[in-house]
Short mmCIF file of C-alpha atoms and ligand atoms in Angstrom, two decimals:
data_model
loop_
_atom_site.label_atom_id
_atom_site.label_comp_id
_atom_site.label_asym_id
_atom_site.label_seq_id
_atom_site.Cartn_x
_atom_site.Cartn_y
_atom_site.Cartn_z
CA MET A 1 11.17 4.97 -17.95
CA PRO A 2 14.10 3.01 -16.51
CA ASN A 3 16.45 4.24 -19.19
CA LEU A 4 15.68 7.90 -18.56
CA LYS A 5 17.99 9.99 -16.48
CA VAL A 6 16.12 10.78 -13.27
CA PRO A 7 14.84 14.32 -13.53
CA ARG A 8 14.49 16.36 -10.39
CA TRP A 9 11.67 15.08 -8.31
CA PHE A 10 9.94 18.41 -7.98
CA VAL A 11 9.80 18.98 -11.73
CA CYS A 12 8.03 15.67 -12.17
CA PHE A 13 5.91 16.37 -9.21
CA LEU A 14 4.68 19.68 -10.63
CA LEU A 15 3.99 18.06 -13.99
CA LEU A 16 1.81 15.44 -12.38
CA LEU A 17 0.17 17.49 -9.67
CA SER A 18 -3.16 16.65 -11.25
CA ALA A 19 -2.80 13.06 -10.08
CA LEU A 20 -4.66 12.42 -6.85
CA PRO A 21 -2.62 10.58 -4.27
CA ALA A 22 -3.27 8.39 -1.28
CA SER A 23 -2.31 5.05 0.21
CA ALA A 24 -3.95 1.68 0.40
CA HIS A 25 -4.57 -0.14 3.65
CA VAL A 26 -2.63 0.74 6.80
CA GLY A 27 1.02 -0.22 7.21
CA SER A 28 0.87 -2.64 4.29
CA PRO A 29 2.19 -0.84 1.19
CA ASP A 30 3.20 -3.84 -0.93
CA VAL A 31 0.82 -4.92 -3.67
CA TYR A 32 -0.07 -8.62 -3.96
CA ALA A 33 -2.34 -9.62 -6.80
CA GLU A 34 -3.45 -12.72 -8.63
CA GLY A 35 -5.18 -12.82 -11.97
CA ASP A 36 -5.15 -14.07 -15.51
CA ALA A 37 -3.06 -12.44 -18.22
CA GLY A 38 -4.94 -14.14 -21.05
CA PRO A 39 -4.09 -17.85 -20.80
CA TYR A 40 -1.57 -17.42 -17.97
CA LYS A 41 -2.41 -17.22 -14.28
CA LEU A 42 0.04 -14.80 -12.63
CA PHE A 43 0.84 -14.05 -8.99
CA VAL A 44 2.22 -10.50 -8.96
CA VAL A 45 4.11 -8.74 -6.16
CA ILE A 46 4.90 -5.02 -6.50
CA ARG A 47 6.91 -3.36 -3.74
CA PRO A 48 6.54 0.40 -4.22
CA PRO A 49 9.47 2.65 -3.26
CA LEU A 50 9.64 4.38 0.12
CA VAL A 51 10.53 7.67 -1.57
CA ILE A 52 9.27 9.17 -4.84
CA PRO A 53 10.84 9.09 -7.39
CA GLY A 54 12.06 5.64 -6.58
CA VAL A 55 12.30 2.11 -7.85
CA ALA A 56 9.42 -0.34 -7.51
CA GLU A 57 10.56 -3.96 -7.25
CA ILE A 58 8.39 -6.42 -9.14
CA GLU A 59 8.10 -10.23 -8.95
CA VAL A 60 5.84 -12.45 -11.03
CA ARG A 61 5.23 -16.16 -10.76
CA SER A 62 3.16 -17.89 -13.40
CA SER A 63 1.28 -20.96 -12.24
CA THR A 64 0.56 -21.74 -15.90
CA PRO A 65 3.63 -23.23 -17.60
CA GLY A 66 4.87 -21.96 -20.95
CA VAL A 67 5.54 -18.27 -20.28
CA ASP A 68 8.66 -17.21 -22.21
CA ASN A 69 8.72 -13.49 -21.59
CA ILE A 70 6.93 -10.80 -19.57
CA THR A 71 7.14 -7.06 -20.20
CA ILE A 72 6.22 -4.38 -17.68
CA THR A 73 5.06 -0.81 -18.29
CA PRO A 74 4.28 1.82 -15.63
CA MET A 75 1.44 4.25 -16.38
CA LEU A 76 -0.89 6.52 -14.50
CA LEU A 77 -4.23 4.83 -13.89
CA THR A 78 -6.39 7.65 -15.23
CA GLY A 79 -6.05 10.75 -17.38
CA ASP A 80 -4.18 11.49 -20.61
CA ALA A 81 -0.90 9.93 -19.51
CA SER A 82 -2.60 6.53 -19.18
CA ARG A 83 -3.18 6.51 -22.94
CA HIS A 84 0.47 7.09 -23.84
CA PRO A 85 2.44 4.29 -22.24
CA PRO A 86 6.26 4.42 -22.39
CA VAL A 87 8.31 1.64 -24.01
CA PRO A 88 7.86 -1.62 -22.06
CA ASP A 89 10.73 -3.20 -20.12
CA ASN A 90 11.57 -6.90 -20.18
CA MET A 91 11.47 -8.81 -16.90
CA THR A 92 14.36 -11.20 -16.23
CA LYS A 93 14.53 -14.75 -14.88
CA PRO A 94 16.88 -14.57 -11.88
CA SER A 95 16.95 -18.33 -11.27
CA ASN A 96 16.49 -21.70 -12.91
CA ASP A 97 12.80 -21.43 -12.09
CA ALA A 98 11.36 -21.01 -15.59
CA GLN A 99 8.12 -19.42 -14.39
CA PHE A 100 9.57 -16.82 -11.99
CA PHE A 101 10.33 -13.31 -13.27
CA THR A 102 11.69 -10.16 -11.63
CA GLY A 103 12.04 -6.56 -12.72
CA HIS A 104 12.03 -3.00 -11.50
CA LEU A 105 10.46 0.24 -12.63
CA TRP A 106 10.99 3.88 -11.79
CA ILE A 107 7.93 5.49 -10.26
CA MET A 108 8.49 9.15 -11.01
CA ALA A 109 5.66 10.90 -9.16
CA THR A 110 3.17 10.54 -6.39
CA GLY A 111 -0.10 9.27 -7.78
CA SER A 112 -2.40 6.49 -8.81
CA TRP A 113 -0.27 4.25 -11.02
CA GLN A 114 -0.72 0.92 -12.73
CA VAL A 115 1.75 -1.61 -14.08
CA ARG A 116 0.75 -3.37 -17.29
CA PHE A 117 2.08 -6.92 -17.68
CA VAL A 118 2.19 -8.54 -21.12
CA ALA A 119 3.04 -12.24 -21.01
CA THR A 120 4.02 -14.16 -24.14
CA GLY A 121 4.65 -17.85 -24.49
CA SER A 122 3.49 -21.15 -25.91
CA LYS A 123 -0.18 -20.27 -25.40
CA GLY A 124 0.06 -16.86 -27.08
CA GLU A 125 -0.13 -13.42 -25.49
CA GLY A 126 -2.01 -12.14 -22.44
CA VAL A 127 -2.35 -8.81 -20.64
CA ILE A 128 -3.16 -7.81 -17.06
CA SER A 129 -2.82 -4.43 -15.33
CA ILE A 130 -2.32 -4.03 -11.60
CA PRO A 131 -2.96 -0.69 -9.86
CA VAL A 132 -0.20 0.69 -7.61
CA PRO A 133 -0.83 3.61 -5.28
CA ALA A 134 2.53 5.41 -5.03
CA THR A 135 3.27 7.92 -2.30
CA ALA A 136 6.35 8.98 -0.44
CA ILE A 137 5.90 7.39 2.95
CA GLY A 138 9.17 8.48 4.49
CA THR A 139 12.61 9.99 4.00
CA ARG A 140 15.76 7.97 3.96
CA LYS A 141 18.15 8.86 6.76
CA MET A 142 21.88 8.98 6.08
CA GLN A 143 23.82 6.34 8.03
CA SER A 144 25.92 8.00 10.76
CA GLY A 145 29.16 6.32 9.58
CA MET A 146 28.63 7.61 6.07
CA GLY A 147 27.82 11.09 7.41
CA PHE A 148 31.02 11.18 9.48
CA MET A 149 33.14 10.07 6.53
CA LEU A 150 31.60 12.67 4.24
CA ALA A 151 32.10 15.38 6.88
CA VAL A 152 35.83 14.52 7.21
CA LEU A 153 36.24 14.48 3.43
CA GLY A 154 34.40 17.81 3.23
CA VAL A 155 36.75 19.42 5.76
CA ILE A 156 39.83 18.09 3.89
CA LEU A 157 38.39 19.43 0.64
CA LEU A 158 37.73 22.87 2.18
CA LEU A 159 41.19 23.16 3.77
CA GLY A 160 42.79 21.88 0.56
CA MET A 161 41.01 24.60 -1.40
CA VAL A 162 42.24 27.25 1.07
CA GLY A 163 45.79 25.86 0.75
CA ILE A 164 45.67 25.95 -3.05
CA ILE A 165 44.46 29.56 -3.06
CA GLY A 166 47.19 30.52 -0.59
CA ALA A 167 49.89 28.82 -2.68
CA ALA A 168 48.60 30.51 -5.83
CA ALA A 169 48.68 33.98 -4.24
CA ARG A 170 52.17 33.43 -2.77
CA ASP A 171 54.08 31.56 -5.49
CA ALA A 172 52.28 31.99 -8.82
CA GLN A 173 54.49 34.82 -10.10
CA ILE A 174 57.75 33.65 -8.54
CA PRO A 175 60.23 31.80 -10.81
CA PRO A 176 60.82 28.15 -9.80
CA GLY A 177 63.35 27.69 -6.97
CA LYS A 178 63.03 31.24 -5.63
CA THR A 179 61.44 31.89 -2.22
CA ALA A 180 58.49 34.25 -2.03
CA PRO A 181 59.17 37.74 -0.63
CA PRO A 182 57.34 38.82 2.59
CA ALA A 183 54.84 40.91 0.58
CA ASN A 184 53.70 37.75 -1.18
CA ARG A 185 53.39 35.91 2.10
CA ARG A 186 51.18 38.68 3.48
CA ARG A 187 49.06 38.59 0.30
CA ALA A 188 48.78 34.80 0.61
CA PHE A 189 47.62 35.09 4.23
CA VAL A 190 44.92 37.61 3.27
CA ALA A 191 43.80 35.46 0.29
CA MET A 192 43.59 32.36 2.48
CA THR A 193 41.59 34.16 5.16
CA VAL A 194 39.16 35.55 2.58
CA ALA A 195 38.88 32.16 0.85
CA PHE A 196 38.23 30.42 4.17
CA VAL A 197 35.47 32.88 5.11
CA ILE A 198 33.83 32.58 1.66
CA LEU A 199 33.95 28.78 1.74
CA VAL A 200 32.53 28.56 5.27
CA VAL A 201 29.71 30.95 4.31
CA GLY A 202 29.14 28.74 1.24
CA VAL A 203 28.85 25.62 3.41
CA ILE A 204 26.38 27.38 5.74
CA LEU A 205 24.23 28.56 2.81
CA GLY A 206 24.42 25.08 1.26
CA ASN A 207 23.19 23.54 4.47
CA LYS A 208 20.32 26.05 4.58
CA TRP A 209 19.39 25.17 0.98
CA TRP A 210 19.52 21.45 1.75
CA ASN A 211 17.26 21.86 4.79
CA ALA A 212 14.80 23.94 2.78
CA GLU A 213 14.63 21.19 0.13
CA ALA A 214 14.18 18.54 2.82
CA THR A 215 11.36 20.49 4.48
CA ASP A 216 9.75 20.96 1.09
CA TYR A 217 9.97 17.25 0.37
CA SER A 218 8.57 16.29 3.75
CA SER A 219 5.37 18.14 2.85
CA TYR A 220 4.87 15.56 0.07
CA ILE A 221 5.11 12.62 2.43
CA TYR A 222 1.74 10.98 2.60
CA LYS A 223 -0.58 12.25 5.31
CA PRO A 224 -3.67 10.07 5.54
CA LEU A 225 -7.11 11.59 5.71
CA GLN A 226 -8.27 11.80 9.29
CA MET A 227 -11.68 10.83 10.57
CA ASN A 228 -13.71 11.84 13.61
CA ALA A 229 -16.44 9.53 14.86
CA THR A 230 -19.39 10.61 17.00
CA VAL A 231 -22.74 9.05 17.84
CA GLN A 232 -25.78 11.20 17.14
CA PRO A 233 -29.32 10.77 18.47
CA GLY A 234 -31.04 7.74 16.99
CA ASN A 235 -27.88 5.59 17.21
CA ILE A 236 -26.41 7.23 14.13
CA LEU A 237 -22.66 6.92 13.78
CA ASP A 238 -21.33 10.08 12.13
CA LEU A 239 -17.95 9.86 10.43
CA LYS A 240 -16.45 13.21 9.43
CA MET A 241 -13.31 13.29 7.31
CA VAL A 242 -10.64 15.89 7.95
CA ASP A 243 -7.99 16.68 5.36
CA PRO A 244 -4.77 17.31 7.34
CA GLY A 245 -3.43 19.30 4.39
CA TRP A 246 -1.23 17.47 1.96
CA LEU A 247 -1.78 17.72 -1.76
CA ARG A 248 -4.34 20.29 -2.83
CA ALA A 249 -5.66 17.92 -5.48
CA ARG A 250 -7.08 15.57 -2.85
CA LYS A 251 -10.87 15.81 -2.60
CA LEU A 252 -13.37 14.59 -0.04
CA ASP A 253 -16.26 14.24 -2.47
CA ASP A 254 -14.89 12.14 -5.33
CA PHE A 255 -15.29 8.64 -3.91
CA VAL A 256 -16.44 5.86 -6.21
CA LEU A 257 -18.30 2.63 -5.48
CA ASP A 258 -16.02 -0.26 -4.58
CA HIS A 259 -17.73 -3.64 -4.62
CA ASN A 260 -21.18 -2.07 -4.33
CA HIS A 261 -20.43 0.39 -1.52
CA ILE A 262 -18.99 3.89 -1.20
CA MET A 263 -17.34 2.95 2.13
CA HIS A 264 -16.44 -0.34 3.77
CA LEU A 265 -16.13 0.02 7.54
CA TYR A 266 -14.54 -2.59 9.75
CA ALA A 267 -15.26 -2.00 13.45
CA ILE A 268 -13.07 -4.17 15.69
CA ARG A 269 -13.45 -4.20 19.48
CA TRP A 270 -10.05 -3.20 20.82
CA PRO A 271 -7.65 -4.45 22.10
CA ALA A 272 -9.43 -7.81 22.60
CA MET A 273 -10.26 -8.11 18.86
CA ASP A 274 -13.11 -10.39 19.92
CA VAL A 275 -15.92 -8.64 18.05
CA VAL A 276 -15.79 -7.53 14.42
CA PHE A 277 -18.36 -5.79 12.25
CA HIS A 278 -18.18 -5.22 8.48
CA LEU A 279 -20.61 -2.37 7.75
CA HIS A 280 -21.33 0.13 4.98
CA PRO A 281 -21.96 3.78 5.91
CA ASP A 282 -23.75 6.10 3.45
CA GLN A 283 -22.35 9.38 2.19
CA VAL A 284 -24.52 12.24 3.44
CA GLY A 285 -22.28 15.16 2.49
CA SER A 286 -18.77 16.03 1.38
CA GLY A 287 -16.51 13.94 3.60
CA ASP A 288 -19.43 13.06 5.86
CA PHE A 289 -20.80 9.53 6.33
CA HIS A 290 -23.68 8.14 8.38
CA LEU A 291 -24.43 4.67 9.62
CA THR A 292 -27.37 3.55 11.71
CA LEU A 293 -25.67 1.32 14.25
CA PRO A 294 -26.65 -2.31 14.61
CA GLU A 295 -26.86 -3.94 18.02
CA MET A 296 -23.28 -3.81 19.30
CA PRO A 297 -21.70 -4.93 22.58
CA ALA A 298 -20.22 -2.14 24.69
CA GLY A 299 -16.57 -1.29 24.27
CA THR A 300 -13.95 0.67 22.44
CA TYR A 301 -13.88 -0.04 18.73
CA ARG A 302 -11.20 0.66 16.21
CA LEU A 303 -12.79 1.84 12.98
CA TYR A 304 -11.08 1.20 9.64
CA ALA A 305 -12.87 2.88 6.72
CA ASP A 306 -11.91 2.00 3.14
CA VAL A 307 -12.72 4.45 0.34
CA VAL A 308 -11.52 4.82 -3.26
CA HIS A 309 -11.00 8.18 -5.03
CA ALA A 310 -12.17 8.81 -8.60
CA ASN A 311 -8.65 8.22 -9.95
CA GLY A 312 -8.56 4.77 -8.41
CA PHE A 313 -6.61 5.76 -5.32
CA PRO A 314 -7.63 3.89 -2.18
CA GLU A 315 -7.37 5.30 1.33
CA THR A 316 -8.02 3.71 4.71
CA LEU A 317 -9.13 6.08 7.48
CA VAL A 318 -8.67 5.08 11.09
CA THR A 319 -10.24 6.26 14.30
CA THR A 320 -11.63 4.84 17.55
CA ILE A 321 -14.94 5.24 19.33
CA THR A 322 -16.20 4.02 22.67
CA LEU A 323 -19.80 2.82 22.67
CA PRO A 324 -22.16 1.76 25.44
CA PHE A 325 -24.22 -1.34 24.68
CA THR A 326 -26.16 -0.25 21.62
CA HIS A 327 -29.78 -1.37 21.20
CA GLY A 328 -29.45 -0.95 17.48
CA ARG A 329 -31.14 -2.34 14.41
CA GLU A 330 -30.83 -5.83 13.00
CA LEU A 331 -28.04 -6.59 10.56
CA ILE A 332 -29.27 -6.10 7.00
CA GLY A 333 -27.98 -6.46 3.45
CA ASP A 334 -24.21 -6.83 3.31
CA ASP A 335 -23.71 -6.22 7.05
CA ALA A 336 -21.75 -8.89 8.86
CA GLU A 337 -20.72 -9.60 12.44
CA GLY A 338 -18.27 -12.06 13.91
CA THR A 339 -17.05 -13.02 17.36
CA ALA A 340 -13.81 -14.65 18.44
CA PRO A 341 -11.76 -15.45 21.54
CA VAL A 342 -9.90 -12.56 23.16
CA VAL A 343 -6.37 -11.84 21.97
CA THR A 344 -3.96 -12.27 24.93
CA SER A 345 -2.26 -9.33 26.59
CA THR A 346 0.98 -10.15 24.78
CA GLY A 347 -0.88 -9.70 21.54
CA ARG A 348 -0.74 -13.38 20.74
CA GLY A 349 -3.90 -14.87 19.39
CA THR A 350 -5.48 -17.93 20.90
CA GLN A 351 -6.82 -19.12 17.54
CA THR A 352 -3.71 -20.98 16.46
CA ASN A 353 -6.20 -23.25 14.83
CA THR A 354 -6.68 -24.49 11.35
CA SER A 355 -10.45 -24.60 11.71
CA ASP A 356 -13.00 -22.28 13.27
CA LYS A 357 -16.37 -23.64 14.37
CA LEU A 358 -19.06 -21.11 13.45
CA PRO A 359 -22.29 -20.42 15.38
CA ASP A 360 -24.57 -22.20 12.88
CA GLY A 361 -22.62 -25.47 12.82
CA TYR A 362 -20.57 -24.65 9.73
CA THR A 363 -16.77 -24.70 9.97
CA MET A 364 -14.16 -22.60 8.22
CA VAL A 365 -10.83 -24.29 7.56
CA TRP A 366 -7.48 -22.63 6.85
CA LYS A 367 -4.83 -24.50 4.88
CA ARG A 368 -2.22 -23.04 7.24
CA PRO A 369 1.38 -23.18 6.04
CA ALA A 370 3.95 -24.57 8.49
CA THR A 371 5.67 -21.21 8.88
CA LEU A 372 4.66 -17.66 8.01
CA THR A 373 7.35 -15.21 7.04
CA ALA A 374 7.08 -11.44 6.64
CA LYS A 375 7.09 -10.15 3.06
CA ALA A 376 6.73 -13.67 1.62
CA PRO A 377 3.95 -13.90 -0.97
CA GLU A 378 1.45 -16.56 0.01
CA ASP A 379 -1.97 -17.81 -1.03
CA PHE A 380 -4.16 -17.84 2.08
CA THR A 381 -6.70 -20.56 1.33
CA PHE A 382 -9.92 -21.11 3.29
CA THR A 383 -12.74 -23.62 2.83
CA LEU A 384 -16.26 -23.51 4.27
CA LEU A 385 -17.62 -26.88 5.47
CA ASP A 386 -21.27 -27.52 6.26
CA ALA A 387 -22.64 -29.07 9.46
CA ASN A 388 -21.74 -32.55 8.13
CA GLY A 389 -18.14 -31.57 7.51
CA GLN A 390 -18.65 -31.54 3.74
CA PRO A 391 -17.69 -28.60 1.48
CA ALA A 392 -20.68 -26.22 1.65
CA LYS A 393 -22.98 -26.58 -1.33
CA ASP A 394 -25.17 -23.52 -0.69
CA MET A 395 -22.42 -20.98 -1.32
CA GLY A 396 -23.19 -17.45 -2.50
CA LEU A 397 -21.16 -14.42 -3.46
CA TYR A 398 -20.59 -11.86 -0.71
CA MET A 399 -20.55 -8.43 -2.38
CA GLY A 400 -19.68 -10.03 -5.71
CA MET A 401 -16.80 -12.13 -4.41
CA VAL A 402 -16.20 -15.59 -2.98
CA GLY A 403 -14.65 -14.05 0.10
CA HIS A 404 -13.32 -10.98 1.89
CA ALA A 405 -10.49 -10.98 4.42
CA ALA A 406 -9.06 -8.45 6.86
CA PHE A 407 -5.48 -8.96 8.08
CA VAL A 408 -5.02 -6.99 11.30
CA LYS A 409 -1.87 -6.78 13.41
CA THR A 410 -2.65 -7.03 17.11
CA ASP A 411 -0.64 -3.86 17.86
CA GLY A 412 -2.88 -1.93 15.47
CA THR A 413 -0.12 -0.94 13.02
CA VAL A 414 -1.39 -3.04 10.10
CA PHE A 415 -4.84 -3.32 8.56
CA ALA A 416 -5.37 -4.76 5.09
CA HIS A 417 -8.72 -5.60 3.45
CA ILE A 418 -8.00 -8.31 0.87
CA HIS A 419 -9.97 -10.02 -1.89
CA PRO A 420 -9.35 -13.11 -4.04
CA SER A 421 -7.70 -10.78 -6.58
CA GLY A 422 -5.34 -9.44 -3.91
CA THR A 423 -4.64 -6.21 -2.06
CA VAL A 424 -5.73 -3.84 -4.82
CA ALA A 425 -9.02 -1.98 -4.57
CA MET A 426 -11.58 -3.66 -6.83
CA ALA A 427 -12.67 -0.27 -8.25
CA ALA A 428 -9.07 0.52 -9.28
CA LEU A 429 -8.56 -2.96 -10.72
CA MET A 430 -11.62 -2.54 -12.92
CA MET A 431 -10.35 0.84 -14.19
CA ALA A 432 -7.00 -0.75 -15.07
CA GLN A 433 -8.48 -3.76 -16.89
CA ALA A 434 -10.85 -1.56 -18.92
CA GLN A 435 -7.84 0.04 -20.64
CA ASN A 436 -6.16 -3.14 -21.81
CA GLY A 437 -8.05 -3.45 -25.06
CA THR A 438 -8.22 -7.22 -24.69
CA SER A 439 -11.03 -8.85 -26.63
CA GLY A 440 -12.94 -10.28 -23.68
CA ASN A 441 -13.81 -8.63 -20.41
CA SER A 442 -10.66 -9.33 -18.41
CA MET A 443 -12.55 -8.93 -15.17
CA ASN A 444 -14.12 -12.30 -15.87
CA ASP A 445 -10.66 -13.70 -15.45
CA MET A 446 -10.16 -12.31 -11.99
CA PRO A 447 -10.68 -15.08 -9.49
CA GLY A 448 -13.83 -14.61 -7.50
CA MET A 449 -15.14 -11.99 -9.87
CA GLY A 450 -17.09 -12.40 -13.03
CA MET A 451 -19.30 -15.08 -11.60
CA SER A 452 -21.96 -12.62 -10.51
CA GLY A 453 -23.39 -12.57 -14.01
CA ASN A 454 -23.12 -16.30 -14.51
CA ALA A 455 -25.78 -18.11 -12.51
CA SER A 456 -24.98 -21.48 -14.08
CA GLN A 457 -21.56 -21.60 -12.42
CA PRO A 458 -21.75 -22.58 -8.75
CA VAL A 459 -19.80 -20.47 -6.25
CA PRO A 460 -16.88 -22.50 -4.88
CA SER A 461 -16.59 -23.28 -1.16
CA THR A 462 -12.86 -22.50 -1.22
CA VAL A 463 -11.32 -19.03 -1.48
CA SER A 464 -7.69 -17.90 -1.82
CA PHE A 465 -6.28 -14.51 -0.89
CA PRO A 466 -2.87 -13.54 -2.27
CA TYR A 467 -1.06 -11.56 0.42
CA GLY A 468 2.17 -11.17 2.36
CA PHE A 469 2.47 -9.89 5.94
CA PRO A 470 4.44 -6.62 5.91
CA THR A 471 6.29 -7.13 9.24
CA PRO A 472 6.90 -9.90 11.79
CA GLY A 473 4.53 -10.10 14.75
CA ASN A 474 1.06 -11.26 15.73
CA TYR A 475 -1.87 -10.92 13.38
CA ARG A 476 -5.56 -11.81 13.46
CA ILE A 477 -7.25 -12.70 10.18
CA PHE A 478 -11.02 -12.26 9.76
CA VAL A 479 -12.34 -14.20 6.77
CA GLN A 480 -15.87 -13.73 5.45
CA MET A 481 -17.71 -16.12 3.15
CA LYS A 482 -21.43 -16.38 2.44
CA HIS A 483 -23.73 -19.38 2.24
CA ALA A 484 -27.49 -19.09 1.73
CA ASN A 485 -28.27 -15.83 3.55
CA THR A 486 -25.58 -16.15 6.20
CA VAL A 487 -22.29 -14.29 6.11
CA GLU A 488 -19.80 -16.34 8.12
CA THR A 489 -16.83 -14.71 9.83
CA GLY A 490 -13.98 -17.10 10.56
CA THR A 491 -11.12 -15.96 12.82
CA PHE A 492 -7.54 -17.20 12.62
CA ASP A 493 -4.38 -16.03 14.36
CA ALA A 494 -0.95 -15.92 12.81
CA GLU A 495 2.49 -15.51 14.33
CA VAL A 496 4.75 -14.15 11.63
CA GLN A 497 8.56 -14.45 11.60
CU1 LIG B 1 -14.20 -6.60 0.64
#
């Protein structure tokens, strides 16, 4: 793809209209993922473009030595196009760091994409595919200085054209050295006036055309699905999705299971962020979900609902609801609840801790880096200790994984639900790996996955989440790990530079 001349965006767009679009998480578009490409463990960062078509920037670090070369190939995640990949591109090594690779790829259309990485080196070859939801999330504005300069140049160009036409009408048929007779001067004046009027009309029409194109493009900018929450008799939370109108291909009834559930709902008491629930509503109709509420303290809750479309595209729907104290049911199954100190009015957390004491005597510990920087890829590593301060030995998988984490900015602009494999939706990741044609089941290589079918392997008491904060500011991190039948929710606050 990178070697192709960029075709017009709308041609591509029409060709690929069948691709369903959406956007993962809220305010956190970059993809962070960790997994094994055969013998090599790779940490992948994909920064999708702001506009489509656009260039996705890609970084890979191998924690296994011996990688000589990595190729990257962009493909749609599902459908015919996913079976006909273009020619792969080589990544380059920008520094002396032998295990750090960078590259970029053109993403030509809105849709559910994947990037296939093939690593070769001393241990042979390995493949891993990482899903990338690509949508236009904005339009680039022209800088005012550049606009002014172009306007001046445009005026000079227009007046120059008028001058040339005038000179041609006046002097073209006069021998060199002779002055033009008055008739020619009159003709030149008329020609210049006509040329000026035509050019000005041309500029006006051009501006109209440009605005029409811009309006057209803005209709492709991602508009998230909306959600309305109400409480119905019997403490039933009803979540109704509303399509604000965007791409006609988007459906409200094509959601697939993502780590055992059709929807993952985080309810966070707002703005204190002192109570968090991780719940799983059931689909009762097209774009309609029900949840029998558990016992919940009164307050306003921000609801973040994660769903994944059939083509692997994740969406996070956001709404708020104010509840009185709810005499609801007990927590069951994969339900989880956590409490934490109130976030201060400045949005700064009070949990600038490295360990969080949990209600049952267990403790969750964060290997907190000295500084946290926006956009920097990082492994967020947490360990669960038992009441004696020893690594917990009764660990279990929570919804098939060693841990789940939600990174939430205290101003509400960022919400990201992360797993040990990274920011990508598990359902999409599985679709991508299934196409790689590797001998084994690559999912077994994803950290935290693959152990569900292997009872002989104990679940570790430490979990790592590859992620990078999208913007500076204050964040609260809710980390969930399971031991015996208890789902623990640890809370940590982060100030990001
Ligand atoms: Cu999860």
